Coordinates of C-alpha atoms in Angstrom, one line a residue:
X1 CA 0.0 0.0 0.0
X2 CA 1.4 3.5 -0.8
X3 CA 1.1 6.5 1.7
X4 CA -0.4 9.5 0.1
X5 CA 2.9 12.0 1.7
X6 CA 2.1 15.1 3.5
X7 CA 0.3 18.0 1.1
X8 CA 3.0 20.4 1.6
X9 CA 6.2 18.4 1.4
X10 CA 4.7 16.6 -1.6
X11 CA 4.0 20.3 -3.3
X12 CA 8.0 21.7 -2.4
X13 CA 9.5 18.3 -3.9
X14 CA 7.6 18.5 -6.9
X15 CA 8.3 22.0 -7.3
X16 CA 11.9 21.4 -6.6
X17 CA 11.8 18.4 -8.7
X18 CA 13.1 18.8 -12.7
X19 CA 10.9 16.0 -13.7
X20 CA 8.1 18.1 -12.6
X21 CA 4.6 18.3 -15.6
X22 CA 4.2 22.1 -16.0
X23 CA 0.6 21.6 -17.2
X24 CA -1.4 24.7 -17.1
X25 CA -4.6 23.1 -17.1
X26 CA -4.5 20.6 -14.1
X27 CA -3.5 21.9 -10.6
X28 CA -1.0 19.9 -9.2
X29 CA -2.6 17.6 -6.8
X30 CA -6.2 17.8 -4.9
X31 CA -6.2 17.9 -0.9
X32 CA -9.3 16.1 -0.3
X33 CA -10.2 13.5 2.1
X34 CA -6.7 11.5 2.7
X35 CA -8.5 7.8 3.2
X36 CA -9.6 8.6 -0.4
X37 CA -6.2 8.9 -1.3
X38 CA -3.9 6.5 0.3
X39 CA -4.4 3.8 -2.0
X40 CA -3.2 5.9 -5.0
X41 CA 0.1 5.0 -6.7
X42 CA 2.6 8.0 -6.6
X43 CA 4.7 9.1 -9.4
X44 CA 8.1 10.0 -9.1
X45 CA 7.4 13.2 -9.1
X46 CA 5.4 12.9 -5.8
X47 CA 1.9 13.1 -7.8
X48 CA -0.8 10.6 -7.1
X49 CA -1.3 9.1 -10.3
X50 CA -3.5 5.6 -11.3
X51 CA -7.2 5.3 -10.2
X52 CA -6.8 9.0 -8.0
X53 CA -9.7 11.2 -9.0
X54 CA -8.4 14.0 -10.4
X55 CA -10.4 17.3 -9.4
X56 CA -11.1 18.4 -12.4
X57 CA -12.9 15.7 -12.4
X58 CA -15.5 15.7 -9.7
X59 CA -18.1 17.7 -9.3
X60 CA -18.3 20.8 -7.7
X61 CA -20.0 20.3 -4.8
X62 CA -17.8 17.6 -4.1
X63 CA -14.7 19.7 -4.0
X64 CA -14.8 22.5 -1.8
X65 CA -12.9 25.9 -2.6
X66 CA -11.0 25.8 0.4
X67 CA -9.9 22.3 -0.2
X68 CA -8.4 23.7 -4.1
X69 CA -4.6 24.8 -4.0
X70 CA -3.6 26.0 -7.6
X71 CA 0.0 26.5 -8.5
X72 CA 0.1 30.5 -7.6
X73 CA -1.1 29.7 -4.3
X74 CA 2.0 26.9 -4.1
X75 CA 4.5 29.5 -5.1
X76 CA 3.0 31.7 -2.5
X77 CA 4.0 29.4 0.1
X78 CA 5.8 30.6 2.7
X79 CA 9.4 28.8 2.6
X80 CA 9.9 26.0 5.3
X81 CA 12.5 26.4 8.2
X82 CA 15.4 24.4 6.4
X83 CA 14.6 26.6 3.1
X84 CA 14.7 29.2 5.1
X85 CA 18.4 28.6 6.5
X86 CA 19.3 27.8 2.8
X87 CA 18.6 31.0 1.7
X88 CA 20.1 32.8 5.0
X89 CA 23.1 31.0 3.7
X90 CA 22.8 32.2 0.5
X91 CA 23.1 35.3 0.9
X92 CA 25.5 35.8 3.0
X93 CA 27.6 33.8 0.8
X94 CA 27.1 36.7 -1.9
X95 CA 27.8 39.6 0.4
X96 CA 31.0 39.0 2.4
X97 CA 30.9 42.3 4.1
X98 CA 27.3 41.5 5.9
X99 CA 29.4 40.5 9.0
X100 CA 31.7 43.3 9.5
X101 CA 30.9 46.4 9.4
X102 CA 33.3 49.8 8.8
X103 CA 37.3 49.0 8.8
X104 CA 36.4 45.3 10.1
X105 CA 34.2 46.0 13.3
X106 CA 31.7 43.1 13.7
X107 CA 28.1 44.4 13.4
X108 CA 26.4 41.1 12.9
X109 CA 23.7 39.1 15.0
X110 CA 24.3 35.7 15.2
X111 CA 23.4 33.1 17.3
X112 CA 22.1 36.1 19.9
X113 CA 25.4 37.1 20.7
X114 CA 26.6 40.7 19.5
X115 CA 29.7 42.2 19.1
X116 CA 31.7 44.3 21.7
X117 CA 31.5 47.6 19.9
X118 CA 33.8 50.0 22.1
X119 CA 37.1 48.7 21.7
X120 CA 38.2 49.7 17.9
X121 CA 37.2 51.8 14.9
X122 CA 33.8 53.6 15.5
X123 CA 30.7 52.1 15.9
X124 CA 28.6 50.8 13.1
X125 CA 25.4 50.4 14.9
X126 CA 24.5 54.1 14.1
X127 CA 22.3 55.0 11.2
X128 CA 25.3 55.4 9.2
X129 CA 27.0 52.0 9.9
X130 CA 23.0 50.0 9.8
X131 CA 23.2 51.4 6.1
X132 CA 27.0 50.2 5.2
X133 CA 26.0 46.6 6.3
X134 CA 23.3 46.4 3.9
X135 CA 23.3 43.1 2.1
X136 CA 21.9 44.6 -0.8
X137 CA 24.3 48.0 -2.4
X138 CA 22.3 50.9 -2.0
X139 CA 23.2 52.3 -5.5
X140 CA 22.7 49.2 -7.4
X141 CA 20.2 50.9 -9.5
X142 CA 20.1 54.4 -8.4
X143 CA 20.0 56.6 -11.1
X144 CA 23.0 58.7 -10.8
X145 CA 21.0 62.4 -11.8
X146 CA 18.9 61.1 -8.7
X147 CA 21.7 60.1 -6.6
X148 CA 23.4 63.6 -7.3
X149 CA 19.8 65.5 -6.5
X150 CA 19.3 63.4 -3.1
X151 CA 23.4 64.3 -2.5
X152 CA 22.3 68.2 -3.2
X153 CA 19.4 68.3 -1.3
X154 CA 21.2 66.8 2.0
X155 CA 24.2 69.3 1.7
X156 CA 21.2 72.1 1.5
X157 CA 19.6 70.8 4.8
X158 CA 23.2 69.9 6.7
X159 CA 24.7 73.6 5.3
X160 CA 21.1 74.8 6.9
X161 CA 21.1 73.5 10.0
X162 CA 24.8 73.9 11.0
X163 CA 23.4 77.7 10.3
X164 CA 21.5 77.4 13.5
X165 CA 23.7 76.1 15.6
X166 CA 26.4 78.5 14.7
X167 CA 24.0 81.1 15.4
X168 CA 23.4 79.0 18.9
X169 CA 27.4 78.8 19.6
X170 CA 26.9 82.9 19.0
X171 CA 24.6 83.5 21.6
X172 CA 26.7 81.3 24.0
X173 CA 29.8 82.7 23.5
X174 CA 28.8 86.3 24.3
X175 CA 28.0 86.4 28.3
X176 CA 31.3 85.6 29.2
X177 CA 32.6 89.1 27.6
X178 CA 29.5 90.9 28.0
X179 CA 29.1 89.7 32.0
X180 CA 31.3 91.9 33.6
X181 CA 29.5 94.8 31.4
X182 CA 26.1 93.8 32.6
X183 CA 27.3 93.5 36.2
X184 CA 28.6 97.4 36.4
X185 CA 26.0 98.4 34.2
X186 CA 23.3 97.0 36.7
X187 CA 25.5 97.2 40.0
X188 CA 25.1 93.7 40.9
X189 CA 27.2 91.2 42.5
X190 CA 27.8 87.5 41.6
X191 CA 24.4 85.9 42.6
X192 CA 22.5 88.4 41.3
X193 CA 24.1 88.4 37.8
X194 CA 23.5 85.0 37.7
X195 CA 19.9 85.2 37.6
X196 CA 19.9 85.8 34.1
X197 CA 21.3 82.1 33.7
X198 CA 18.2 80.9 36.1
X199 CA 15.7 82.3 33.9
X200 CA 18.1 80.8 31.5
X201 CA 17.8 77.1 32.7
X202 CA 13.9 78.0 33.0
X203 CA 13.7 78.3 29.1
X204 CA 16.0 75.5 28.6
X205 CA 14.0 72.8 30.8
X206 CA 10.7 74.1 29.2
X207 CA 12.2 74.0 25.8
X208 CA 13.4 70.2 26.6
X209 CA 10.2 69.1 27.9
X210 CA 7.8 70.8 25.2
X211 CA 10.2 69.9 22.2
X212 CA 8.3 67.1 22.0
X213 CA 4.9 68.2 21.8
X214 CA 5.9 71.3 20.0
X215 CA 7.4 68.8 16.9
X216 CA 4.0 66.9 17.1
X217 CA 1.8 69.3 16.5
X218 CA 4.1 71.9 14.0
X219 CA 6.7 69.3 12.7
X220 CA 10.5 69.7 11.9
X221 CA 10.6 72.6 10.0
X222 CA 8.1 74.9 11.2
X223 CA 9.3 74.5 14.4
X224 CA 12.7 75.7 13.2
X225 CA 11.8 78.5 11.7
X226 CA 9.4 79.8 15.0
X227 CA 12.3 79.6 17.6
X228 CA 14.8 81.2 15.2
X229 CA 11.8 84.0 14.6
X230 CA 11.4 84.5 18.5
X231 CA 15.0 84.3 19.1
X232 CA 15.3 87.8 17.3
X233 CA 12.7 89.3 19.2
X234 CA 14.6 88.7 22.4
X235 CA 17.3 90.5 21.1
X236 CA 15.7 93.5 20.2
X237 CA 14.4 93.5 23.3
X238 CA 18.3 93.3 24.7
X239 CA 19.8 95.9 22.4
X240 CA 18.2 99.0 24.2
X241 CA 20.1 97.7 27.9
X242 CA 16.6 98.1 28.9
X243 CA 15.7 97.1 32.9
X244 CA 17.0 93.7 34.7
X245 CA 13.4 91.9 34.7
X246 CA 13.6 92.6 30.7
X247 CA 16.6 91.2 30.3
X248 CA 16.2 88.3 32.6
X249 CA 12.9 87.6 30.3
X250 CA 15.0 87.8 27.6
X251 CA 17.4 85.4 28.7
X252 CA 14.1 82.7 29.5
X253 CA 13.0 83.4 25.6
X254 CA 16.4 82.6 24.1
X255 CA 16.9 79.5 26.4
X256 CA 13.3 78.0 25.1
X257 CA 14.5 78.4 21.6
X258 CA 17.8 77.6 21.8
X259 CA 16.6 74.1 23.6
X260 CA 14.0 74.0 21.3
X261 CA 16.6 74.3 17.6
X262 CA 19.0 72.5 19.0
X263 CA 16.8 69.4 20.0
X264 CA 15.3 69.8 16.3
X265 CA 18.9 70.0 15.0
X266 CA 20.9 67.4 16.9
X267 CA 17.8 64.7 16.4
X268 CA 17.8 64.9 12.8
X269 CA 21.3 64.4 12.3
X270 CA 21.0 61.4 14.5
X271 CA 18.5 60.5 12.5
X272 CA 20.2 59.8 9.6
X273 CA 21.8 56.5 7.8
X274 CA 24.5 58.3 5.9
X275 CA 28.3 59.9 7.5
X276 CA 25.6 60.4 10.7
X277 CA 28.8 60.5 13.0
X278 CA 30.9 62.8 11.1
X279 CA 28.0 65.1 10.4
X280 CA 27.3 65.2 14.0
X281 CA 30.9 66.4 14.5
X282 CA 30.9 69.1 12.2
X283 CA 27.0 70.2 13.1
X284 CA 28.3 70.9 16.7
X285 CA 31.8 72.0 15.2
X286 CA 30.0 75.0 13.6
X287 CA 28.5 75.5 16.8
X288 CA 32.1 76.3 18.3
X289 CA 33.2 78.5 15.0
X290 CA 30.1 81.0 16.1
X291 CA 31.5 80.9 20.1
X292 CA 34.6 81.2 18.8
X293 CA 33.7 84.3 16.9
X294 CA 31.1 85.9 19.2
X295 CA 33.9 86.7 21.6
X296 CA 36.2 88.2 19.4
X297 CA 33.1 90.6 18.6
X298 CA 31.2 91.0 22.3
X299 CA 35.1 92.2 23.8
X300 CA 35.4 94.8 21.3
X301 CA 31.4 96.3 22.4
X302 CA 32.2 95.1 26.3
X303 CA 34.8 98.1 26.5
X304 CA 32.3 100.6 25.7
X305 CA 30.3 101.7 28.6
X306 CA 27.6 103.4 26.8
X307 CA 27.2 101.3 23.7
X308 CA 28.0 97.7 24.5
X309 CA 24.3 96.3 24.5
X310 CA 24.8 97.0 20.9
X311 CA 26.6 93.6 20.5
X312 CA 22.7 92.4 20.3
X313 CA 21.9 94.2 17.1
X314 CA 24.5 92.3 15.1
X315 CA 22.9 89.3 17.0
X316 CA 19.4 89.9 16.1
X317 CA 20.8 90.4 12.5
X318 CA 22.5 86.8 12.5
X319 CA 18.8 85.5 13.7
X320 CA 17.2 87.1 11.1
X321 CA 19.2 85.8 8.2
X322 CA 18.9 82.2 9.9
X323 CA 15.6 82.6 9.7
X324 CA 15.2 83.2 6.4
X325 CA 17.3 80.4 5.7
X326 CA 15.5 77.9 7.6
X327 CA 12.1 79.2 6.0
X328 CA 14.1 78.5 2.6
X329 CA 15.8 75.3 3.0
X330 CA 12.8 73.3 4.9
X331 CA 9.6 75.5 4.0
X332 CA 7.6 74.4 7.4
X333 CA 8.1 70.7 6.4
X334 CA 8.0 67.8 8.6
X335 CA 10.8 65.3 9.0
X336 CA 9.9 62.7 7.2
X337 CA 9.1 64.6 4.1
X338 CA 12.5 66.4 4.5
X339 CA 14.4 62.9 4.5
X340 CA 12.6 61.8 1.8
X341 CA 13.8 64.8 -0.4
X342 CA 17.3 63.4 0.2
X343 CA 16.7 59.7 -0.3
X344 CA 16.8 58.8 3.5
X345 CA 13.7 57.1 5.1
X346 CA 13.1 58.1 8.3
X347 CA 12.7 55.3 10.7
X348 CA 10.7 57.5 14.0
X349 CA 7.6 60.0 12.9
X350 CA 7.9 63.5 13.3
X351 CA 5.2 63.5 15.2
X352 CA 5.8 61.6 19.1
X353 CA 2.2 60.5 20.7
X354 CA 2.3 60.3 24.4
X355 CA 2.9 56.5 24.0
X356 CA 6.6 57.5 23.3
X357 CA 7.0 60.4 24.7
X358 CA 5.8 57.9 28.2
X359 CA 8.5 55.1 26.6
X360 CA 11.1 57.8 26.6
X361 CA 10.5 58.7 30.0
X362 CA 10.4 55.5 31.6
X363 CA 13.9 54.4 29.9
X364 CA 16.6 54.5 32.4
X365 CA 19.6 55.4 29.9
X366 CA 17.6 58.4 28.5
X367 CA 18.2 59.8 31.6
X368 CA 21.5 58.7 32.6
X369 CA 22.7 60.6 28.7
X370 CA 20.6 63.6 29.7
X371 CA 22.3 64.4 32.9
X372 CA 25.7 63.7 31.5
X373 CA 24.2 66.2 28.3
X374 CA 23.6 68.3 31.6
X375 CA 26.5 68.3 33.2
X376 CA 28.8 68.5 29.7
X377 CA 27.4 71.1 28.1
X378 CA 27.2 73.1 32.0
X379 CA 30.9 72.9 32.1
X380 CA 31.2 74.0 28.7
X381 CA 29.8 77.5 29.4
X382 CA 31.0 78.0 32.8
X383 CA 34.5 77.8 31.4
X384 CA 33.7 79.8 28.2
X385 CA 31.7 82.6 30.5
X386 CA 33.7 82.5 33.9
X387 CA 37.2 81.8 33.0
X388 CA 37.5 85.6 31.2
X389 CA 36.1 87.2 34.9
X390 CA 39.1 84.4 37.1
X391 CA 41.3 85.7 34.4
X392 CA 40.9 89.4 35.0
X393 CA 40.6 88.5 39.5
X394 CA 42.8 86.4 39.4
X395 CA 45.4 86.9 37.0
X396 CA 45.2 90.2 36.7
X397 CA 44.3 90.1 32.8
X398 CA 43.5 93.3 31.1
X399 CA 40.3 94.0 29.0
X400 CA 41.7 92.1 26.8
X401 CA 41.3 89.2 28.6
X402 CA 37.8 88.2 26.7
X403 CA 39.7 86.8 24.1
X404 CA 40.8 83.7 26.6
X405 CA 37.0 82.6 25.7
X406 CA 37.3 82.6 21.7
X407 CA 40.8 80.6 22.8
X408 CA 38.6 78.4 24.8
X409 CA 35.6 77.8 21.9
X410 CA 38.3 77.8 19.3
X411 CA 39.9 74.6 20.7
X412 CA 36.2 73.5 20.8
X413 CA 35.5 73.8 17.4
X414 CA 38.8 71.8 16.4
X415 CA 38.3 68.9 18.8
X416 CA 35.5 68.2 17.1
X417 CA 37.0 68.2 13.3
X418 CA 40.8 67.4 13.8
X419 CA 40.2 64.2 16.6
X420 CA 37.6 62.3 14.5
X421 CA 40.6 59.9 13.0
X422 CA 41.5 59.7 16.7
X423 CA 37.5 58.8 18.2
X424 CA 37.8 56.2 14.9
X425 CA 41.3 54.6 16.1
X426 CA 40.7 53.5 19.5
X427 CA 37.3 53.5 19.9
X428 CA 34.6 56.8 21.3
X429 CA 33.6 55.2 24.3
X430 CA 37.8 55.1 25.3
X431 CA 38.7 58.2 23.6
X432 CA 36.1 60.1 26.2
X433 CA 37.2 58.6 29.3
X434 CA 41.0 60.0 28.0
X435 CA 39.6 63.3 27.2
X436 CA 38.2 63.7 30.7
X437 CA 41.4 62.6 32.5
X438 CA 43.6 64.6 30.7
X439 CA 41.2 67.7 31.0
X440 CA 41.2 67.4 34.7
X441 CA 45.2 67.3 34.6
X442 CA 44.7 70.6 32.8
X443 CA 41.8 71.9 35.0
X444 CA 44.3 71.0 38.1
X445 CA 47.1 73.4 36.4
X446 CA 44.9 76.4 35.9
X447 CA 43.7 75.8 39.7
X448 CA 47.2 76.2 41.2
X449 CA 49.5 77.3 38.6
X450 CA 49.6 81.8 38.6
X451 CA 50.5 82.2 35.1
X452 CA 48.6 84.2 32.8
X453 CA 50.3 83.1 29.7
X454 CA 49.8 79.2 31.3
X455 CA 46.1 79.4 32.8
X456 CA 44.9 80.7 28.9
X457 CA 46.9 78.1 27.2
X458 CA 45.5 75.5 28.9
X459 CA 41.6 76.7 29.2
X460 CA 42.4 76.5 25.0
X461 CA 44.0 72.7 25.1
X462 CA 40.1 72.0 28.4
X463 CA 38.5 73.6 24.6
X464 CA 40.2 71.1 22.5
X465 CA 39.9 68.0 24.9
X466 CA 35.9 68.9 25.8
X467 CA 34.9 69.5 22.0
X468 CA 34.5 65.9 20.9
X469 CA 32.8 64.8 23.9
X470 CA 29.5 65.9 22.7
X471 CA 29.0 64.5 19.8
X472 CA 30.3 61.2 21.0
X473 CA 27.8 61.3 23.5
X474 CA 24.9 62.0 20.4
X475 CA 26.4 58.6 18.7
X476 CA 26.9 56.7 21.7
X477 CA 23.1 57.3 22.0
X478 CA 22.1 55.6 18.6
X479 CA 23.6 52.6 20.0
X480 CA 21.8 52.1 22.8
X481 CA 18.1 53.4 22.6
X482 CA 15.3 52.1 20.2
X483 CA 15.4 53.5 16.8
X484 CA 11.7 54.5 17.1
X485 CA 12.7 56.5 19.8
X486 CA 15.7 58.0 18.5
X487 CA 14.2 61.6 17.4
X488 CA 12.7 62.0 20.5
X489 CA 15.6 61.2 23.1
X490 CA 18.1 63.0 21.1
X491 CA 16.3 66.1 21.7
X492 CA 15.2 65.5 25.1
X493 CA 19.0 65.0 25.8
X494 CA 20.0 68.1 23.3
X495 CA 17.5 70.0 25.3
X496 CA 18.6 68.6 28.9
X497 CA 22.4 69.8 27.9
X498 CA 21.2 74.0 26.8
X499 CA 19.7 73.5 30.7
X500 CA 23.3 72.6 31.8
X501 CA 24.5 75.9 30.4
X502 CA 22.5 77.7 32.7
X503 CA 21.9 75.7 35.5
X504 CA 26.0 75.2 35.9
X505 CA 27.2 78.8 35.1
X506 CA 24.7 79.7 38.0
X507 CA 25.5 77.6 40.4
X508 CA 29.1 78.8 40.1
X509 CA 28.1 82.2 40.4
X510 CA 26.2 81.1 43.6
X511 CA 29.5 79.7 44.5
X512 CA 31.7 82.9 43.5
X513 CA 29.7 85.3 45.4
X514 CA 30.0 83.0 48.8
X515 CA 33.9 81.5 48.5
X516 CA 35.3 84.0 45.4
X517 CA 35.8 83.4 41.6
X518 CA 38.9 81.0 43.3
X519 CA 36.1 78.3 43.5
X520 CA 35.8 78.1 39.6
X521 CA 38.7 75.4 39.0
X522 CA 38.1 73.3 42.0
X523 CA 34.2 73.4 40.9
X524 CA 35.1 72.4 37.0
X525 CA 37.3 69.9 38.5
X526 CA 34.2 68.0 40.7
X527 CA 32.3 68.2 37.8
X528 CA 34.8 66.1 35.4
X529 CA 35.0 64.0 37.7
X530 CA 31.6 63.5 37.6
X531 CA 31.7 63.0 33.9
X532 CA 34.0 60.2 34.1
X533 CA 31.8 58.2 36.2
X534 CA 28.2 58.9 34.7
X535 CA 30.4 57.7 31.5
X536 CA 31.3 54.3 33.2
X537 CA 27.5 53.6 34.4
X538 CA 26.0 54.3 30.3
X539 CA 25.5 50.7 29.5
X540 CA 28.1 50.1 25.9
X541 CA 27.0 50.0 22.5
X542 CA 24.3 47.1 21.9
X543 CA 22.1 46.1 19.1
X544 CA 19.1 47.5 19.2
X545 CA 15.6 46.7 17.8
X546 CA 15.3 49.4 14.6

């Protein structure tokens, strides 16, 4: 007696099989009662031939549609577990480079077990490295006039957007030369000058925490565009040196916007699958060329008793051509239809429902990357605002003594261009525990060492060492949090970092008004140290779920 095999495995062999009839008329077999068919001889092409009714040839109401598999449905079939393998084989037979990703890091997922990521060249779990281990080449049949249109397009929006955060380095790079000014100008001391970074950290907070709502209900663009727009109205409401409360509530304006831009800035970037790391390092490269700048220019108005507010006007000038620009570039667009323009898919909506925004919340590393944001960026401006008034107590600088802060966001902006190869060769999450070691050896030197000539060389090498920490904090974080996420986090941490630059620069003030301005190294110091341990406690680069 023969034994009808199983429908399925019958239907793969004889599709597998070259001896297979391709007859278009007759399915290939009829799944039917099986004690009907187990006494029907097989062919060796696993087809019940002999005395089997065909079901062509029964009537209809003895053969139920359900019970009918034609060929189309066959090839429809979803492959088996072994066929599956097969294929898994397959292709990574043709692609030889699906296992490693750039300059021989392993990015692939086998077996469950994934790759230590922090020891070597830089990670290729970002956006950017998740596109180079493609088994498929991206510009297999891209057509090139395309290609060249997507590659326009995304130098628009990067050129764009490093416009805004140029514009954001600008702003931060003029209290430290303007804060003596404001202090004579309003007779204050140390604690009460610091309010204006208080109302500061106000905006910044309530930037970071209605980013998120603000980009679901505008989107991308349009929210660019209305920070940059109210960013020049506090200006003009600084360039007349008008009362204390008006400038304080200018100061609360400018840090809502300034959370706000670079949130929207810094999570696009992140966002993207092509160079993501070295774009992040030249976005918030730019950001150091305009503090590097603004202090050459706010020293020059600080000496002027009578006209240094004027420093504002050229301020409000730079907002309003980044405004324009931004209108330009993105016309009011939402992200996704701005990725699209340059042949990127966005992988998170621009607009976050409350379901992420309560998933961001509740996870754990969000937080401990915010604080570090917090803390980083703090440090940042205390050194860029405060060091110029230690220099000048201290040191015994002259007025020319502002220009120890373009020195200071001058080594900035190069850390962040000239150690990429460096970040690259032994690895970010090793490169930033150097940086913050070597920093504190400098921090240490300025603290005891009374040299003029010595205490602004070294706040320029603190500069140099501190620029690339940032954005290897911003790709650290597209290793470790859920790609649906990604836009979200990046700028609640974004936003969490402009409220380090005021809460820290306050708190030191609170500081200097108690112990002296002599507090500022030992204070920088703590908070490195700081650094270096919220560092060790962010969990290493994983795989995560895209």
């Amino acid at each position: 007696m023969h034994v009808q095999p199983d429908t399925d495995d019958a239907s793969a062999q004889a599709l597998q099989s070259p001896s297979y009839p391709l007859i278009e008329e007759q399915p290939p077999e009829f799944i039917g009662d099986r004690s009907k068919q187990s006494s029907a001889p097989l062919s060796s092409a696993g087809v019940a031939t002999g005395s089997a009714t065909s079901s062509l040839d029964l009537p209809p109401s003895a053969v139920p549609k359900e019970q009918i598999r034609h060929r189309s449905e066959l090839l429809r079939t979803e492959p088996s577990a072994n066929e599956a393998r097969a294929s898994a084989m397959e292709m990574s037979s043709l692609n030889p480079h699906s296992a490693t990703g750039d300059a021989g890091t392993s990015t692939a997922i086998q077996g469950g077990s994934y790759a230590d990521l922090e020891g070597g060249p830089a990670l290729s779990q970002t956006p950017a490295g998740r596109a180079n281990n493609s088994s498929i080449p991206e510009n297999a049949s891209v057509d090139p006039s395309l290609e060249t249109a997507h590659r326009r397009k995304s130098l628009l929006h990067f050129v764009a957007l490093c416009g805004s955060l140029f514009v954001n380095g600008w702003n931060d790079g003029s209290t430290g030369p303007m804060l003596p000014r404001i202090q004579e100008k309003y007779s204050l001391g140390f604690a009460l000058v610091s309010l204006i970074f208080v109302f500061g950290a106000i905006g910044f907070l309530s930037g970071a925490c209605a980013n998120v709502f603000l980009t679901d209900k505008f989107g991308f663009g349009k929210v660019l565009f209305l920070g940059s727009l109210c960013q020049t109205a506090a200006y003009a409401m600084l360039a007349p040196a008008g009362p204390f409360p008006l400038m304080c509530f200018a100061f609360f304006v400018i840090g809502f916007m300034l959370s706000v831009q670079a949130a929207q800035a810094t999570g696009y970037v992140a966002s993207l699958k092509r160079d993501s790391n070295t774009k992040m390092g030249f976005l918030h490269g730019t950001y150091g060329l305009g503090a590097l700048l603004s202090p050459l220019v706010a020293t020059e108005f600080a000496k002027s008793p009578k006209y240094w507010s004027f420093h504002y006007i050229i301020s409000a000038g730079l907002y309003v051509a980044n405004t324009v620009s931004l209108w330009y570039v993105f016309r009011g667009q939402r992200q996704e239809v701005i990725m699209e323009e340059e042949g990127e898919t966005s992988s998170d909506a621009d607009g976050v429902s409350s379901n992420k925004f309560k998933q961001m919340i509740g996870n754990k590393d969000v937080h401990f990357l915010s604080v570090f944001s917090l803390i980083y960026v703090g440090i940042e401006v205390t050194m860029g605002g405060w060091s110029v008034t230690y220099i000048l107590e201290k040191r015994h600088g002259s007025s020319n003594s502002g220009y120890i802060s373009s020195g200071f966001f001058g080594g900035l902006m190069l850390g962040r261009i000239l150690l990429l190869w460096f970040n690259k060769k032994i690895g970010e999450r090793r490169a930033l525990f150097l940086y913050a070691v070597l920093t504190i050896g400098l921090e240490i030197t300025v603290w005891l060492v009374p040299s003029l000539i010595e205490n602004a060389v070294a706040v320029a090498f603190v500069g140099l060492l501190l620029g690339p920490m940032y954005p290897i904090l911003m790709n650290h974080s597209t290793t470790i949090l859920p790609r649906w996420l990604l836009t979200a986090c990046a700028g609640y941490i974004a936003g969490a970092g402009q409220a380090g630059s005021a809460v820290l620069p306050f708190i030191t003030g609170l500081l200097a008004s108690k112990f002296g301005i002599t507090s500022l190294p030992p204070f920088v110091v703590s908070m490195m140290s700081t650094l270096l341990v919220l560092w060790a406690l962010i969990p290493r680069a994983r795989y995560v779920p895209t």
